[in-house]
């Protein structure tokens, strides 16, 4: 059995706050950033990636956005 914790608006300290953070305890972390009706903040995905790299579990950072959304990093 895998324990799963789901937190909305999870704080990553000074790196920002993500929309959804799903932790498969002792397995991995799935971070979902929803941009259906909002734009990215400066370096937002880069900051999240930097934070997650400092954690112990493997992770997947998922951006959810409309097909016409433009991404510049």
Short mmCIF file of C-alpha atoms in Angstrom, two decimals:
data_model
loop_
_atom_site.label_atom_id
_atom_site.label_comp_id
_atom_site.label_asym_id
_atom_site.label_seq_id
_atom_site.Cartn_x
_atom_site.Cartn_y
_atom_site.Cartn_z
CA UNK A 1 0.00 0.00 0.00
CA UNK A 2 1.31 3.44 -0.94
CA UNK A 3 0.43 6.43 1.22
CA UNK A 4 -0.49 9.51 -0.82
CA UNK A 5 -0.60 13.07 0.50
CA UNK A 6 -2.24 15.82 -1.58
CA UNK A 7 -1.70 19.47 -0.69
CA UNK A 8 -3.03 22.45 -2.62
CA UNK A 9 -1.08 25.71 -2.67
CA UNK A 10 2.00 23.98 -1.26
CA UNK A 11 4.66 26.46 -0.12
CA UNK A 12 8.19 25.89 -1.38
CA UNK A 13 9.58 28.49 1.02
CA UNK A 14 11.14 31.40 -0.89
CA UNK A 15 10.82 29.43 -4.17
CA UNK A 16 7.07 30.06 -4.40
CA UNK A 17 3.80 28.20 -3.96
CA UNK A 18 2.62 25.52 -6.37
CA UNK A 19 -1.00 24.67 -7.14
CA UNK A 20 -1.01 20.95 -6.27
CA UNK A 21 1.64 18.77 -4.66
CA UNK A 22 1.01 15.01 -4.59
CA UNK A 23 3.50 13.05 -2.50
CA UNK A 24 3.62 9.30 -2.93
CA UNK A 25 5.27 8.78 0.46
CA UNK A 26 8.73 7.20 0.20
CA UNK A 27 8.31 7.00 -3.62
CA UNK A 28 8.07 10.31 -5.51
CA UNK A 29 6.54 13.79 -5.69
CA UNK A 30 4.21 15.06 -8.43
CA UNK A 31 3.92 18.85 -8.63
CA UNK A 32 1.13 20.28 -10.79
CA UNK A 33 1.17 23.92 -11.84
CA UNK A 34 -2.16 24.99 -13.35
CA UNK A 35 -1.95 27.85 -15.84
CA UNK A 36 -5.40 27.54 -17.43
CA UNK A 37 -6.24 31.17 -16.66
CA UNK A 38 -2.95 32.66 -15.45
CA UNK A 39 0.53 33.39 -16.70
CA UNK A 40 3.82 32.23 -15.29
CA UNK A 41 5.63 34.34 -12.75
CA UNK A 42 9.28 35.18 -13.47
CA UNK A 43 11.39 31.99 -13.40
CA UNK A 44 8.52 30.14 -11.72
CA UNK A 45 9.20 26.65 -13.08
CA UNK A 46 12.95 27.10 -12.65
CA UNK A 47 12.44 28.04 -8.98
CA UNK A 48 10.22 25.00 -8.39
CA UNK A 49 12.79 22.77 -10.08
CA UNK A 50 15.58 24.20 -7.92
CA UNK A 51 13.55 23.54 -4.78
CA UNK A 52 12.64 20.00 -5.79
CA UNK A 53 16.25 19.13 -6.69
CA UNK A 54 17.12 19.83 -3.07
CA UNK A 55 14.61 17.26 -1.81
CA UNK A 56 15.25 13.54 -1.32
CA UNK A 57 12.48 12.02 -3.49
CA UNK A 58 12.41 11.86 -7.29
CA UNK A 59 9.89 14.29 -8.77
CA UNK A 60 7.81 15.17 -11.80
CA UNK A 61 6.92 18.83 -12.43
CA UNK A 62 3.81 19.10 -14.63
CA UNK A 63 2.59 22.29 -16.29
CA UNK A 64 -1.11 22.30 -17.24
CA UNK A 65 -1.87 25.01 -19.80
CA UNK A 66 -4.04 25.65 -22.88
CA UNK A 67 -2.57 24.69 -26.27
CA UNK A 68 -2.11 28.34 -27.26
CA UNK A 69 -0.04 29.08 -24.13
CA UNK A 70 3.47 30.33 -24.79
CA UNK A 71 6.31 29.38 -22.52
CA UNK A 72 9.54 31.30 -22.30
CA UNK A 73 12.12 30.21 -19.74
#
